[in-house]
Short mmCIF file of C-alpha atoms in Angstrom, two decimals:
data_model
loop_
_atom_site.label_atom_id
_atom_site.label_comp_id
_atom_site.label_asym_id
_atom_site.label_seq_id
_atom_site.Cartn_x
_atom_site.Cartn_y
_atom_site.Cartn_z
CA MET A 1 -26.10 -24.86 17.54
CA THR A 2 -27.57 -21.52 16.57
CA GLN A 3 -25.67 -19.82 13.82
CA LEU A 4 -24.04 -16.56 14.85
CA ARG A 5 -25.38 -13.51 13.10
CA THR A 6 -23.31 -10.50 12.74
CA VAL A 7 -23.89 -7.06 11.13
CA GLN A 8 -20.71 -5.23 9.70
CA VAL A 9 -21.29 -1.52 9.46
CA LEU A 10 -19.16 0.64 7.11
CA GLY A 11 -19.61 4.38 6.43
CA GLY A 12 -17.58 6.16 3.83
CA GLY A 13 -15.19 3.36 3.92
CA SER A 14 -11.54 4.01 3.58
CA ALA A 15 -9.68 1.74 1.32
CA GLY A 16 -8.24 -0.02 4.43
CA SER A 17 -11.35 -0.39 6.36
CA SER A 18 -13.46 -1.64 3.31
CA ALA A 19 -10.65 -4.08 2.41
CA HIS A 20 -10.62 -5.36 5.93
CA VAL A 21 -14.38 -5.92 5.96
CA ARG A 22 -14.31 -7.75 2.84
CA SER A 23 -11.59 -9.96 4.12
CA LEU A 24 -13.51 -10.37 7.59
CA THR A 25 -16.61 -11.19 5.86
CA ALA A 26 -15.32 -13.93 3.73
CA GLY A 27 -13.45 -15.35 6.56
CA LEU A 28 -16.63 -15.40 8.89
CA VAL A 29 -18.85 -16.76 6.14
CA ALA A 30 -16.32 -19.60 5.56
CA ARG A 31 -16.55 -20.40 9.42
CA GLY A 32 -20.26 -20.76 9.31
CA VAL A 33 -21.19 -17.09 10.62
CA ARG A 34 -24.05 -15.23 8.91
CA VAL A 35 -22.98 -11.81 7.98
CA THR A 36 -24.91 -8.63 6.81
CA VAL A 37 -22.76 -5.83 5.62
CA CYS A 38 -24.48 -2.51 5.81
CA ALA A 39 -22.66 -0.01 3.61
CA PRO A 40 -23.31 2.46 0.69
CA ASP A 41 -24.23 0.89 -2.66
CA PRO A 42 -20.72 2.15 -4.12
CA LEU A 43 -18.86 0.20 -1.77
CA GLU A 44 -20.81 -2.84 -2.48
CA ARG A 45 -19.91 -2.52 -6.21
CA LEU A 46 -16.09 -1.94 -5.30
CA TYR A 47 -15.81 -4.74 -2.89
CA ASP A 48 -18.56 -7.31 -3.69
CA PHE A 49 -19.62 -8.33 -0.15
CA ARG A 50 -22.27 -10.47 -1.68
CA GLY A 51 -19.74 -12.29 -3.74
CA CYS A 52 -18.23 -13.76 -0.41
CA GLY A 53 -21.37 -14.84 0.91
CA ALA A 54 -22.94 -12.02 2.82
CA ASP A 55 -26.06 -10.15 2.62
CA HIS A 56 -25.77 -6.49 1.77
CA VAL A 57 -28.07 -3.78 3.04
CA ALA A 58 -27.54 -0.51 1.34
CA VAL A 59 -27.31 2.10 3.94
CA ALA A 60 -26.05 5.78 3.02
CA ARG A 61 -23.25 7.45 4.90
CA ARG A 62 -25.80 10.08 6.16
CA GLY A 63 -27.44 10.04 9.45
CA ASP A 64 -30.99 10.88 8.19
CA PRO A 65 -33.98 9.11 9.70
CA LEU A 66 -34.47 6.70 6.56
CA SER A 67 -30.83 5.50 6.85
CA LEU A 68 -30.88 4.98 10.47
CA GLY A 69 -34.07 3.10 10.19
CA ALA A 70 -32.50 0.71 7.58
CA LEU A 71 -29.54 0.23 9.80
CA ARG A 72 -31.79 -0.28 13.08
CA ALA A 73 -33.84 -2.99 11.08
CA ALA A 74 -30.69 -4.53 9.91
CA CYS A 75 -29.23 -4.70 13.46
CA ALA A 76 -32.13 -5.79 15.24
CA THR A 77 -31.83 -9.59 14.70
CA ALA A 78 -27.96 -9.63 15.00
CA ASP A 79 -26.20 -11.28 17.71
CA VAL A 80 -23.04 -8.78 17.31
CA VAL A 81 -22.86 -5.48 15.46
CA HIS A 82 -19.52 -4.34 14.27
CA ALA A 83 -18.74 -0.96 13.19
CA HIS A 84 -15.61 0.15 11.22
CA GLY A 85 -14.58 3.73 11.55
CA LEU A 86 -15.78 6.78 13.47
CA HIS A 87 -19.03 7.85 11.68
CA ALA A 88 -19.99 4.04 11.24
CA ALA A 89 -19.58 3.65 15.01
CA VAL A 90 -21.59 6.74 15.85
CA ARG A 91 -24.44 5.71 13.46
CA ALA A 92 -24.58 2.19 14.84
CA ALA A 93 -24.69 3.31 18.39
CA VAL A 94 -27.52 5.60 17.49
CA ALA A 95 -29.26 2.68 15.64
CA LEU A 96 -28.90 0.48 18.61
CA GLY A 97 -30.35 2.50 21.07
CA GLY A 98 -32.58 0.46 23.46
CA GLN A 99 -31.49 -2.81 21.67
CA ARG A 100 -29.53 -5.23 23.87
CA VAL A 101 -27.12 -6.13 20.93
CA PRO A 102 -23.49 -5.78 21.80
CA LEU A 103 -21.31 -3.31 19.73
CA VAL A 104 -17.67 -3.84 18.56
CA VAL A 105 -15.92 -1.02 17.09
CA THR A 106 -12.59 -1.17 15.10
CA TRP A 107 -10.90 1.97 15.04
CA HIS A 108 -8.83 1.95 11.77
CA THR A 109 -7.45 5.41 11.73
CA ARG A 110 -7.92 8.94 13.25
CA VAL A 111 -8.72 12.28 11.64
CA HIS A 112 -6.72 15.60 12.37
CA ALA A 113 -8.81 18.73 13.06
CA ASP A 114 -8.52 21.85 14.98
CA GLY A 115 -10.90 24.49 16.22
CA PRO A 116 -14.86 23.71 16.24
CA ARG A 117 -14.33 20.53 14.05
CA GLY A 118 -11.77 19.26 16.16
CA HIS A 119 -14.00 19.72 19.30
CA LEU A 120 -16.75 18.08 17.38
CA LEU A 121 -14.63 14.92 16.40
CA ARG A 122 -13.70 14.41 20.09
CA LEU A 123 -17.16 14.45 21.16
CA LEU A 124 -18.01 11.87 18.42
CA GLU A 125 -15.02 9.78 19.45
CA ARG A 126 -16.40 9.69 22.93
CA ARG A 127 -19.76 8.80 21.80
CA ALA A 128 -18.46 5.96 19.69
CA VAL A 129 -16.12 4.46 22.04
CA ARG A 130 -18.37 4.68 25.39
CA ALA A 131 -21.17 2.96 23.28
CA ALA A 132 -18.93 -0.26 22.50
CA ALA A 133 -18.59 -3.16 24.52
CA VAL A 134 -15.21 -3.50 22.86
CA VAL A 135 -13.00 -1.23 20.92
CA LEU A 136 -10.47 -2.90 18.55
CA GLY A 137 -7.64 -0.51 17.63
CA THR A 138 -5.30 -1.13 14.63
CA SER A 139 -2.44 0.45 16.43
CA SER A 140 -1.12 1.00 20.05
CA GLU A 141 -1.88 4.74 19.66
CA LEU A 142 -5.53 4.29 18.90
CA VAL A 143 -5.93 1.86 21.71
CA ASP A 144 -4.49 4.48 24.11
CA ARG A 145 -6.74 7.15 22.41
CA ALA A 146 -9.99 5.09 22.88
CA ARG A 147 -9.00 4.67 26.65
CA ARG A 148 -8.49 8.38 27.00
CA ARG A 149 -12.08 8.80 25.43
CA GLY A 150 -13.63 6.39 27.95
CA ALA A 151 -13.69 3.07 26.31
CA ARG A 152 -14.52 0.31 28.73
CA ASP A 153 -12.51 -2.28 26.84
CA ALA A 154 -9.89 -1.35 24.29
CA ARG A 155 -7.77 -3.94 22.74
CA LEU A 156 -4.89 -4.01 20.02
CA ALA A 157 -6.04 -5.61 16.92
CA PRO A 158 -3.62 -5.10 14.11
CA VAL A 159 -5.77 -6.10 11.25
CA ALA A 160 -4.53 -8.14 8.17
CA VAL A 161 -5.83 -7.42 4.58
CA PRO A 162 -5.17 -9.78 1.73
CA GLY A 163 -1.81 -9.49 -0.03
CA PRO A 164 -1.59 -9.41 -3.99
CA ARG A 165 -2.63 -12.68 -5.40
CA ARG A 166 0.61 -12.83 -7.43
CA ALA A 167 3.66 -10.76 -8.03
CA PRO A 168 3.28 -9.15 -11.62
CA ALA A 169 5.77 -10.75 -14.14
CA PRO A 170 8.49 -8.46 -15.57
CA ASP A 171 6.85 -8.07 -18.89
CA GLU A 172 3.89 -6.84 -17.04
CA ASN A 173 6.10 -4.23 -15.14
CA GLY A 174 7.43 -3.03 -18.45
CA LYS A 175 3.88 -2.58 -19.64
CA ALA A 176 2.97 -0.50 -16.83
CA ARG A 177 5.83 1.58 -17.03
CA ALA A 178 5.36 2.26 -20.80
CA GLU A 179 1.65 3.28 -20.16
CA LEU A 180 2.81 5.71 -17.31
CA GLY A 181 5.54 7.26 -19.51
CA ALA A 182 8.48 5.98 -17.39
CA VAL A 183 10.46 3.60 -19.67
CA GLU A 184 13.70 5.20 -19.29
CA ARG A 185 13.42 7.28 -16.17
CA PRO A 186 12.79 6.33 -12.51
CA LEU A 187 9.17 5.69 -11.37
CA LEU A 188 8.09 6.87 -8.14
CA MET A 189 4.62 5.89 -6.93
CA ALA A 190 2.05 7.27 -4.22
CA VAL A 191 -1.44 6.00 -3.64
CA GLY A 192 -4.10 7.44 -1.58
CA SER A 193 -7.15 9.83 -1.37
CA LEU A 194 -6.33 13.52 -2.59
CA VAL A 195 -6.98 15.07 0.77
CA PRO A 196 -4.71 17.39 2.89
CA ASP A 197 -3.59 14.87 5.41
CA ARG A 198 -1.78 12.72 2.81
CA GLY A 199 1.02 15.14 2.53
CA TYR A 200 0.79 15.68 -1.22
CA ASP A 201 1.70 19.20 -0.91
CA THR A 202 4.98 18.18 0.70
CA LEU A 203 5.34 15.73 -2.19
CA LEU A 204 5.01 18.22 -4.70
CA ASP A 205 7.48 20.50 -2.95
CA ALA A 206 9.98 17.43 -3.15
CA ALA A 207 9.24 17.12 -6.80
CA ARG A 208 10.79 20.38 -7.50
CA ALA A 209 14.33 19.09 -6.59
CA TRP A 210 13.70 15.92 -8.60
CA ARG A 211 13.56 18.30 -11.78
CA GLY A 212 17.39 18.57 -11.54
CA LEU A 213 18.09 14.71 -11.76
CA ASP A 214 19.08 13.34 -14.95
CA PRO A 215 17.12 11.10 -15.86
CA MET A 216 14.10 13.00 -14.32
CA PRO A 217 12.06 10.76 -12.13
CA LEU A 218 8.26 10.56 -12.79
CA LEU A 219 6.00 10.79 -9.74
CA VAL A 220 2.69 8.91 -10.24
CA ILE A 221 -0.14 9.50 -7.68
CA ALA A 222 -3.15 7.29 -7.89
CA GLY A 223 -6.25 8.33 -6.04
CA GLU A 224 -9.11 10.90 -6.10
CA GLY A 225 -10.33 13.54 -3.81
CA ARG A 226 -11.22 17.27 -3.17
CA GLU A 227 -7.65 18.26 -3.44
CA ARG A 228 -7.15 17.10 -7.07
CA ALA A 229 -7.79 20.41 -8.77
CA ALA A 230 -5.43 22.33 -6.62
CA LEU A 231 -2.75 19.77 -6.96
CA GLN A 232 -3.17 19.65 -10.67
CA ALA A 233 -2.89 23.54 -10.69
CA ARG A 234 0.37 23.34 -8.98
CA ILE A 235 1.60 20.78 -11.07
CA ASP A 236 0.89 22.84 -14.30
CA ASN A 237 2.06 26.07 -12.79
CA GLU A 238 5.39 24.65 -11.60
CA ASP A 239 5.99 22.24 -14.41
CA LEU A 240 6.44 19.39 -12.06
CA PRO A 241 7.28 15.90 -12.99
CA VAL A 242 4.03 14.53 -11.64
CA ASN A 243 1.08 12.67 -13.17
CA LEU A 244 -2.33 12.16 -11.23
CA VAL A 245 -3.85 8.99 -12.56
CA GLY A 246 -6.95 8.96 -10.61
CA ARG A 247 -8.54 6.03 -8.92
CA ARG A 248 -7.24 2.86 -10.36
CA ASP A 249 -8.14 -0.93 -10.26
CA ASP A 250 -4.46 -1.97 -11.02
CA VAL A 251 -2.82 -0.32 -8.20
CA SER A 252 -0.68 -3.63 -7.31
CA GLN A 253 0.54 -3.61 -10.89
CA LEU A 254 1.45 -0.03 -11.02
CA LEU A 255 3.28 -0.34 -7.66
CA ALA A 256 5.17 -3.41 -8.54
CA ALA A 257 6.51 -1.41 -11.55
CA ALA A 258 7.78 1.46 -9.30
CA ASP A 259 11.35 2.11 -8.26
CA ILE A 260 10.27 3.73 -5.06
CA ALA A 261 6.96 3.94 -3.20
CA LEU A 262 6.25 7.02 -1.36
CA LEU A 263 3.93 7.55 1.82
CA PRO A 264 3.92 11.19 2.93
CA SER A 265 0.89 11.06 5.08
CA ARG A 266 0.39 13.09 8.30
CA TRP A 267 -0.65 9.99 10.06
CA GLU A 268 -1.24 6.43 9.33
CA ALA A 269 -2.21 3.14 11.09
CA ARG A 270 -1.52 -0.07 9.25
CA SER A 271 -1.21 1.73 5.58
CA LEU A 272 -2.32 -0.36 2.76
CA LEU A 273 0.44 1.23 0.55
CA ALA A 274 3.13 0.40 3.13
CA GLN A 275 1.92 -3.14 3.45
CA GLU A 276 1.62 -3.63 -0.31
CA ALA A 277 4.97 -2.14 -1.09
CA LEU A 278 6.86 -4.25 1.39
CA ARG A 279 5.04 -7.40 0.20
CA LEU A 280 5.86 -6.63 -3.48
CA GLY A 281 9.62 -5.92 -2.44
CA VAL A 282 9.30 -2.14 -3.53
CA PRO A 283 11.50 0.22 -1.67
CA LEU A 284 9.42 2.54 0.68
CA VAL A 285 9.99 6.08 1.73
CA ALA A 286 7.40 6.91 4.42
CA THR A 287 6.71 9.41 7.38
CA SER A 288 7.66 8.26 10.76
CA VAL A 289 4.30 8.91 11.99
CA GLY A 290 1.38 6.82 13.73
CA ALA A 291 1.90 2.86 13.51
CA VAL A 292 4.07 3.20 10.49
CA PRO A 293 7.47 2.48 12.37
CA GLU A 294 5.89 -0.48 14.23
CA LEU A 295 4.57 -1.77 10.93
CA VAL A 296 7.75 -1.37 8.84
CA GLY A 297 10.48 -1.92 11.24
CA GLU A 298 13.72 -1.39 9.38
CA ALA A 299 12.35 -2.45 6.03
CA ALA A 300 11.74 1.22 4.77
CA GLU A 301 13.27 4.69 5.05
CA LEU A 302 11.58 6.87 7.47
CA ILE A 303 11.29 10.72 7.32
CA PRO A 304 9.58 13.43 9.49
CA TYR A 305 6.03 14.50 8.35
CA GLY A 306 6.19 17.69 6.24
CA ASP A 307 9.91 17.83 5.60
CA ALA A 308 10.24 18.20 1.89
CA VAL A 309 13.94 18.55 2.07
CA ALA A 310 14.39 15.36 3.78
CA LEU A 311 11.95 13.60 1.55
CA ALA A 312 13.63 14.92 -1.64
CA GLY A 313 16.97 14.04 -0.17
CA THR A 314 16.12 10.60 0.82
CA VAL A 315 14.51 9.71 -2.67
CA THR A 316 17.58 11.20 -4.43
CA ARG A 317 20.01 9.14 -2.32
CA LEU A 318 18.09 5.80 -2.98
CA LEU A 319 17.91 6.46 -6.89
CA ALA A 320 21.65 6.83 -6.70
CA ASP A 321 22.18 3.75 -4.75
CA PRO A 322 20.91 0.53 -6.35
CA GLY A 323 22.62 -1.47 -3.43
CA ARG A 324 20.46 0.00 -0.62
CA ARG A 325 17.35 -0.23 -2.83
CA ALA A 326 17.96 -3.98 -3.02
CA GLU A 327 18.50 -4.18 0.56
CA LEU A 328 14.99 -2.75 1.12
CA ALA A 329 13.46 -4.94 -1.69
CA SER A 330 14.71 -8.04 0.15
CA ALA A 331 13.83 -6.85 3.74
CA GLY A 332 10.28 -5.93 2.72
CA PRO A 333 9.00 -9.48 2.36
CA VAL A 334 10.65 -10.65 5.31
CA ARG A 335 9.17 -8.00 7.51
CA ALA A 336 5.58 -8.74 5.90
CA ALA A 337 5.82 -12.29 6.95
CA THR A 338 5.88 -11.12 10.81
CA TRP A 339 2.73 -9.44 10.26
CA PRO A 340 -0.73 -11.00 11.56
CA THR A 341 -2.46 -13.16 8.85
CA GLU A 342 -6.15 -12.73 7.82
CA ASP A 343 -6.65 -16.18 9.65
CA HIS A 344 -5.21 -14.59 12.88
CA THR A 345 -7.30 -11.43 12.47
CA ILE A 346 -10.54 -13.48 11.89
CA ALA A 347 -9.77 -15.77 14.86
CA GLN A 348 -9.27 -12.74 17.06
CA VAL A 349 -12.52 -11.05 16.04
CA LEU A 350 -14.35 -14.42 16.43
CA SER A 351 -13.01 -14.82 20.09
CA VAL A 352 -14.41 -11.29 20.93
CA TYR A 353 -17.77 -12.30 19.35
CA ASP A 354 -17.98 -15.39 21.42
CA GLU A 355 -17.07 -13.67 24.55
CA LEU A 356 -19.70 -11.11 24.06
CA THR A 357 -22.57 -13.50 23.12
CA GLN A 358 -21.79 -15.85 25.83
CA SER A 359 -21.72 -13.10 28.51
CA PRO A 360 -24.37 -13.48 31.37
CA LEU A 361 -25.22 -9.78 30.52
CA ARG A 362 -26.68 -10.74 27.07
#
C-alpha cells in the first residue's frame, strides 16, 4: 500500500492551531502517514514538528512569490493538503491553483473586524472555504459560518490538544506563587495574546474593584502582543494589581498555582486556557461567547463579554466562597473527560483523508 502523504499548512499559528498541528502530526506519523509541515521557522522552534517525525519546510506567513513557490513545491507531491486557519487556507488555495490535490481546511477561530477590513475578511473567508473539499469547524458556529460563506462540505470537528503531562505538585505550586508575588494573596491568571479581542481592557477595569479586597488579589497575564505597551501604561497610571509576565513556557505550572483562571475574550472556539484550567481543576470565569458554553458546560462561571461589573463581582464572590471554588475544581476534570481525545481527533481527520483520496474525482 502506498504511504499517504499529507502537508499541514500553518500561517501565523495561534497557540491552539499550532498545538493541534503538533498533536495531529505526531498521531499521523505514528499511524504511518508521511507528514510535511509548512510553517514559519519560529513555529518549528516552538513546537518541534521534526521531533515528532515530520518534515518541515520553512514558509513565511507572507503571500510573496517566494513563499508561495516554496508552498506550491511542498504541496505538489501530497495526497492531501490540510490548512489550519484563514490565512493559511487562502495561501494554500493559491499555491494549489491548477493542482488536483484536495484541500482540507480546519477553521479554528474567527476574527472580528468592521468596515473595509471586515469586508476583506469576508472575501478571504469565501475564498478559503470555497477552495476546500472539506471544511472542519472547531465549533458549531464556525461550521454554520463556513456554510454561509459557500463551503461545499462543512463538518464539526472539535479538535483535542494534549493535556498537561502531570499535575504540578503542591510544592511546585508554592514556588510558582512565590515567584509571581502571590504567597499570601489570591492569584488570578489569564493567558493569551495581548490583542484587543482578548478583553484585557475589561479585565483591567475589573482589577480596579479588586484593589478594595483584603488581601488584594494579584492578576497575572501571560502573553505578548501589540497591546502590551497600552496595557502596561494603564496598569502603571491606575496602580492596578496586575503583572504582565510575557510569553511563558511554564503556563501549566502557573495556571495550576492560581486560585481562579480568567477568560474575558470577545470570542473563543475551544479555548486552550479553558481546557487546561478545567483539566487542572482550576475554577474558571469565562465570557459566554462562541463555543465556550458548549465546551465548559456547568463546570465554569460564565459572564457576558465586556461586562467589567459582572467579571469583578463574580471573582469577588468566588474568592469569598471556597465551597463554590471546590465545586468548580471537582467539576472541571469531570467535564474534561467528556471531550474528544487526541485519538478521536486523529481518527476523524484520517477518515476525511481516506474519503478524499479514494474519491473517483482524484
